Amino acid sequence: MLTTFSFWGQIARLPKRIGSGDTSCARISIRAPCFLAVRQRSPQFSLVHRASFNSNHNQSTRGTIMAERELIDKDKLVLRGLQFHGFHGVLQEEKTLGQKFIVDVDAWMDLSTAGETDNISDTVSYTDIYRIVKDVVEGPSQNLLESVAHRIASATLLKFPQISAVRVEVGKPHVAVQGIINYLGVEILRYRKDMLGNSSGASLS
C-alpha cells in the first residue's frame, strides 16, 4: 500500500527509512511541491481475517441466494387470500372454538405448454390446489402453523409431479397480542428435490 505526503520547501537529504517503509525523493527547488511515497506493509493477520470473513459470509448467504434465484422469472400458479375456519393452535380455546386462517400459495411449474395448447390437461387446476389447502386447514388440529404449511406443501408436491416447488404462507388474523396487525403467521418454501423419500406429514388424515 502506498501512502503519499506532500509539502513545500527545499530537500537536502532524506532518511533512508521512515517507519517500516522505503522512501525516496529527489532534490527540488524552493516553492515546488515534493511528494513522498511511503510503502507500508499491511499486517498479515488482517489479510487472513478478511479472507476468512468473506468466506464465512459468502457460505452463509450463498445457499439462500441460489435457492431464490432458481425461481426468479419462472412460471407459477398463484392462489391468494384463501380463508378457512380451522382449529389449529397450542391453546385449548383455539382447538375448541377455532378461528380464521388465511393462506397464500405459489406453485412453480412450466406453463408454456398450457399457454400454447389452451388445454387444462397441460397444467394443474387452481381448484385442485385449493381443495388441498381446504382439507388441511379444515382438517385435524395441529399445534403449529409450521405443521399446517408443511402439510399443504407436501400434499401438493406429492399429488402433482409437474410442480417443482411450493411456497405456502399461513396467517392468523386473531392472535393475543397488544397491537394492530393484519395477521401473524409463517411462510415456507419446499422443493420437490428436497421432499423425495420424505412423505412425513403429507397425509391429510
CSV table of C-alpha atoms in Angstrom, one decimal:
chain,number,residue,atom,x,y,z
A,1,MET,CA,0.0,0.0,0.0
A,2,LEU,CA,1.4,3.5,-1.0
A,3,THR,CA,0.8,6.5,1.2
A,4,THR,CA,1.6,9.9,-0.3
A,5,PHE,CA,2.6,13.0,1.6
A,6,SER,CA,3.2,16.5,0.1
A,7,PHE,CA,4.9,19.6,1.4
A,8,TRP,CA,6.7,22.7,0.1
A,9,GLY,CA,10.4,23.6,0.5
A,10,GLN,CA,13.9,22.5,-0.3
A,11,ILE,CA,15.0,19.0,0.4
A,12,ALA,CA,18.7,18.5,1.2
A,13,ARG,CA,18.6,14.9,2.4
A,14,LEU,CA,16.0,12.3,3.3
A,15,PRO,CA,16.4,9.4,5.8
A,16,LYS,CA,16.7,6.0,4.1
A,17,ARG,CA,13.7,4.6,6.0
A,18,ILE,CA,10.6,6.2,7.6
A,19,GLY,CA,8.7,3.9,9.9
A,20,SER,CA,8.5,0.4,8.2
A,21,GLY,CA,8.6,1.6,4.5
A,22,ASP,CA,11.2,2.7,2.0
A,23,THR,CA,11.4,6.3,1.0
A,24,SER,CA,13.0,8.4,-1.8
A,25,CYS,CA,12.7,11.9,-3.1
A,26,ALA,CA,14.9,14.0,-5.5
A,27,ARG,CA,16.3,17.4,-4.7
A,28,ILE,CA,13.8,20.1,-5.7
A,29,SER,CA,13.7,23.9,-6.0
A,30,ILE,CA,12.1,26.1,-3.4
A,31,ARG,CA,8.3,26.5,-3.6
A,32,ALA,CA,8.0,23.3,-5.7
A,33,PRO,CA,5.9,20.5,-4.2
A,34,CYS,CA,7.5,17.3,-3.1
A,35,PHE,CA,5.6,14.1,-2.9
A,36,LEU,CA,6.8,11.5,-0.5
A,37,ALA,CA,5.7,7.9,-1.2
A,38,VAL,CA,5.8,5.6,1.8
A,39,ARG,CA,5.2,1.9,1.2
A,40,GLN,CA,3.5,0.4,4.2
A,41,ARG,CA,3.1,-3.3,4.8
A,42,SER,CA,-0.3,-4.4,6.0
A,43,PRO,CA,-0.2,-6.9,8.9
A,44,GLN,CA,-0.5,-10.5,7.6
A,45,PHE,CA,-3.3,-11.3,10.0
A,46,SER,CA,-5.6,-8.6,8.5
A,47,LEU,CA,-5.5,-10.4,5.1
A,48,VAL,CA,-6.2,-13.7,6.7
A,49,HIS,CA,-9.0,-12.2,8.8
A,50,ARG,CA,-10.5,-10.5,5.8
A,51,ALA,CA,-10.4,-13.7,3.7
A,52,SER,CA,-11.9,-15.7,6.5
A,53,PHE,CA,-14.8,-13.2,7.0
A,54,ASN,CA,-15.6,-13.1,3.3
A,55,SER,CA,-15.6,-16.9,3.0
A,56,ASN,CA,-17.9,-17.4,6.0
A,57,HIS,CA,-20.2,-14.6,4.9
A,58,ASN,CA,-20.4,-16.0,1.4
A,59,GLN,CA,-21.1,-19.5,2.6
A,60,SER,CA,-23.8,-18.4,4.9
A,61,THR,CA,-25.8,-16.5,2.2
A,62,ARG,CA,-24.9,-18.4,-0.9
A,63,GLY,CA,-27.5,-21.2,-0.3
A,64,THR,CA,-30.4,-18.8,0.3
A,65,ILE,CA,-29.5,-16.6,-2.7
A,66,MET,CA,-29.1,-19.5,-5.1
A,67,ALA,CA,-32.4,-21.0,-3.9
A,68,GLU,CA,-34.2,-17.8,-4.6
A,69,ARG,CA,-32.6,-17.3,-8.0
A,70,GLU,CA,-33.7,-20.7,-9.1
A,71,LEU,CA,-37.3,-19.5,-9.0
A,72,ILE,CA,-36.9,-16.0,-10.5
A,73,ASP,CA,-38.7,-15.5,-13.8
A,74,LYS,CA,-40.2,-19.0,-13.6
A,75,ASP,CA,-43.8,-19.8,-14.3
A,76,LYS,CA,-46.1,-20.4,-11.3
A,77,LEU,CA,-49.7,-20.9,-10.2
A,78,VAL,CA,-50.9,-18.2,-7.7
A,79,LEU,CA,-53.5,-18.6,-5.0
A,80,ARG,CA,-54.1,-15.6,-2.7
A,81,GLY,CA,-56.2,-14.9,0.3
A,82,LEU,CA,-57.8,-18.3,0.8
A,83,GLN,CA,-59.8,-18.2,4.1
A,84,PHE,CA,-60.9,-21.1,6.2
A,85,HIS,CA,-62.1,-21.8,9.7
A,86,GLY,CA,-59.7,-24.2,11.5
A,87,PHE,CA,-58.8,-25.4,14.9
A,88,HIS,CA,-55.0,-25.1,15.0
A,89,GLY,CA,-53.0,-23.8,17.9
A,90,VAL,CA,-51.5,-24.6,21.2
A,91,LEU,CA,-54.2,-23.1,23.4
A,92,GLN,CA,-57.2,-25.3,24.2
A,93,GLU,CA,-59.5,-22.4,23.2
A,94,GLU,CA,-58.0,-22.5,19.7
A,95,LYS,CA,-58.7,-26.2,19.4
A,96,THR,CA,-62.2,-25.9,20.8
A,97,LEU,CA,-63.6,-22.6,19.3
A,98,GLY,CA,-61.3,-22.4,16.2
A,99,GLN,CA,-60.5,-19.3,14.3
A,100,LYS,CA,-60.0,-17.9,10.7
A,101,PHE,CA,-56.8,-18.7,8.8
A,102,ILE,CA,-55.5,-17.0,5.7
A,103,VAL,CA,-53.4,-19.0,3.2
A,104,ASP,CA,-51.4,-17.9,0.1
A,105,VAL,CA,-49.8,-20.5,-2.2
A,106,ASP,CA,-47.3,-20.2,-5.1
A,107,ALA,CA,-46.8,-23.4,-7.1
A,108,TRP,CA,-43.9,-23.3,-9.6
A,109,MET,CA,-44.3,-25.3,-12.8
A,110,ASP,CA,-43.7,-24.9,-16.6
A,111,LEU,CA,-46.8,-23.3,-18.0
A,112,SER,CA,-45.5,-22.9,-21.6
A,113,THR,CA,-47.3,-26.0,-23.0
A,114,ALA,CA,-50.6,-25.0,-21.5
A,115,GLY,CA,-50.1,-21.5,-22.9
A,116,GLU,CA,-49.8,-23.0,-26.4
A,117,THR,CA,-52.4,-25.7,-26.3
A,118,ASP,CA,-55.0,-23.9,-24.1
A,119,ASN,CA,-55.8,-27.3,-22.6
A,120,ILE,CA,-56.5,-27.8,-18.9
A,121,SER,CA,-54.7,-31.2,-19.1
A,122,ASP,CA,-51.4,-29.5,-19.6
A,123,THR,CA,-51.5,-27.6,-16.4
A,124,VAL,CA,-52.7,-28.0,-12.8
A,125,SER,CA,-56.1,-26.6,-11.8
A,126,TYR,CA,-56.2,-24.0,-9.2
A,127,THR,CA,-59.2,-25.7,-7.7
A,128,ASP,CA,-57.3,-28.9,-7.0
A,129,ILE,CA,-54.7,-27.0,-5.0
A,130,TYR,CA,-57.5,-25.1,-3.3
A,131,ARG,CA,-59.0,-28.4,-2.2
A,132,ILE,CA,-55.7,-29.5,-0.7
A,133,VAL,CA,-55.4,-26.3,1.3
A,134,LYS,CA,-59.1,-26.6,2.5
A,135,ASP,CA,-58.6,-30.2,3.5
A,136,VAL,CA,-55.5,-29.4,5.6
A,137,VAL,CA,-56.8,-26.2,7.2
A,138,GLU,CA,-60.3,-27.6,8.0
A,139,GLY,CA,-58.8,-31.0,8.9
A,140,PRO,CA,-57.3,-32.4,12.1
A,141,SER,CA,-56.0,-29.8,14.6
A,142,GLN,CA,-52.3,-29.1,14.5
A,143,ASN,CA,-50.4,-27.2,17.2
A,144,LEU,CA,-48.2,-25.1,14.9
A,145,LEU,CA,-48.7,-23.2,11.8
A,146,GLU,CA,-45.4,-24.6,10.6
A,147,SER,CA,-47.1,-28.0,10.5
A,148,VAL,CA,-50.1,-26.7,8.7
A,149,ALA,CA,-48.0,-25.1,6.0
A,150,HIS,CA,-45.7,-28.2,5.7
A,151,ARG,CA,-48.7,-30.5,5.2
A,152,ILE,CA,-50.1,-28.2,2.4
A,153,ALA,CA,-46.7,-28.1,0.6
A,154,SER,CA,-46.1,-31.8,1.0
A,155,ALA,CA,-49.5,-32.9,-0.2
A,156,THR,CA,-49.3,-30.5,-3.2
A,157,LEU,CA,-45.9,-31.8,-4.3
A,158,LEU,CA,-46.9,-35.5,-3.8
A,159,LYS,CA,-50.1,-35.1,-5.8
A,160,PHE,CA,-48.7,-33.1,-8.7
A,161,PRO,CA,-45.4,-34.2,-10.1
A,162,GLN,CA,-45.4,-31.3,-12.6
A,163,ILE,CA,-44.9,-28.8,-9.7
A,164,SER,CA,-41.2,-28.3,-8.8
A,165,ALA,CA,-41.6,-26.0,-5.8
A,166,VAL,CA,-44.3,-24.7,-3.5
A,167,ARG,CA,-44.4,-21.6,-1.3
A,168,VAL,CA,-47.0,-21.6,1.4
A,169,GLU,CA,-47.9,-18.8,3.8
A,170,VAL,CA,-50.4,-19.4,6.6
A,171,GLY,CA,-51.6,-16.4,8.7
A,172,LYS,CA,-53.7,-16.0,11.8
A,173,PRO,CA,-55.6,-12.6,12.0
A,174,HIS,CA,-56.8,-13.1,15.5
A,175,VAL,CA,-53.9,-13.5,18.0
A,176,ALA,CA,-53.4,-12.4,21.5
A,177,VAL,CA,-51.0,-9.5,21.0
A,178,GLN,CA,-51.3,-5.9,22.1
A,179,GLY,CA,-51.2,-4.1,18.8
A,180,ILE,CA,-52.8,-3.5,15.5
A,181,ILE,CA,-51.9,-6.3,12.9
A,182,ASN,CA,-53.3,-7.8,9.8
A,183,TYR,CA,-52.1,-11.3,10.8
A,184,LEU,CA,-49.2,-13.2,12.2
A,185,GLY,CA,-48.0,-16.4,10.5
A,186,VAL,CA,-45.3,-18.4,8.8
A,187,GLU,CA,-44.1,-18.8,5.2
A,188,ILE,CA,-42.2,-21.9,3.9
A,189,LEU,CA,-40.6,-22.9,0.6
A,190,ARG,CA,-40.3,-26.5,-0.3
A,191,TYR,CA,-38.6,-28.1,-3.4
A,192,ARG,CA,-39.6,-31.4,-4.9
A,193,LYS,CA,-36.0,-32.5,-4.8
A,194,ASP,CA,-36.0,-31.9,-1.0
A,195,MET,CA,-39.2,-33.9,-0.5
A,196,LEU,CA,-38.1,-37.0,-2.3
A,197,GLY,CA,-38.2,-40.0,0.0
A,198,ASN,CA,-39.8,-37.9,2.8
A,199,SER,CA,-43.6,-38.2,2.9
A,200,SER,CA,-43.9,-37.5,6.7
A,201,GLY,CA,-46.7,-35.0,7.4
A,202,ALA,CA,-48.1,-35.4,3.9
A,203,SER,CA,-51.1,-37.5,4.9
A,204,LEU,CA,-54.2,-35.5,5.5
A,205,SER,CA,-55.9,-38.0,7.8
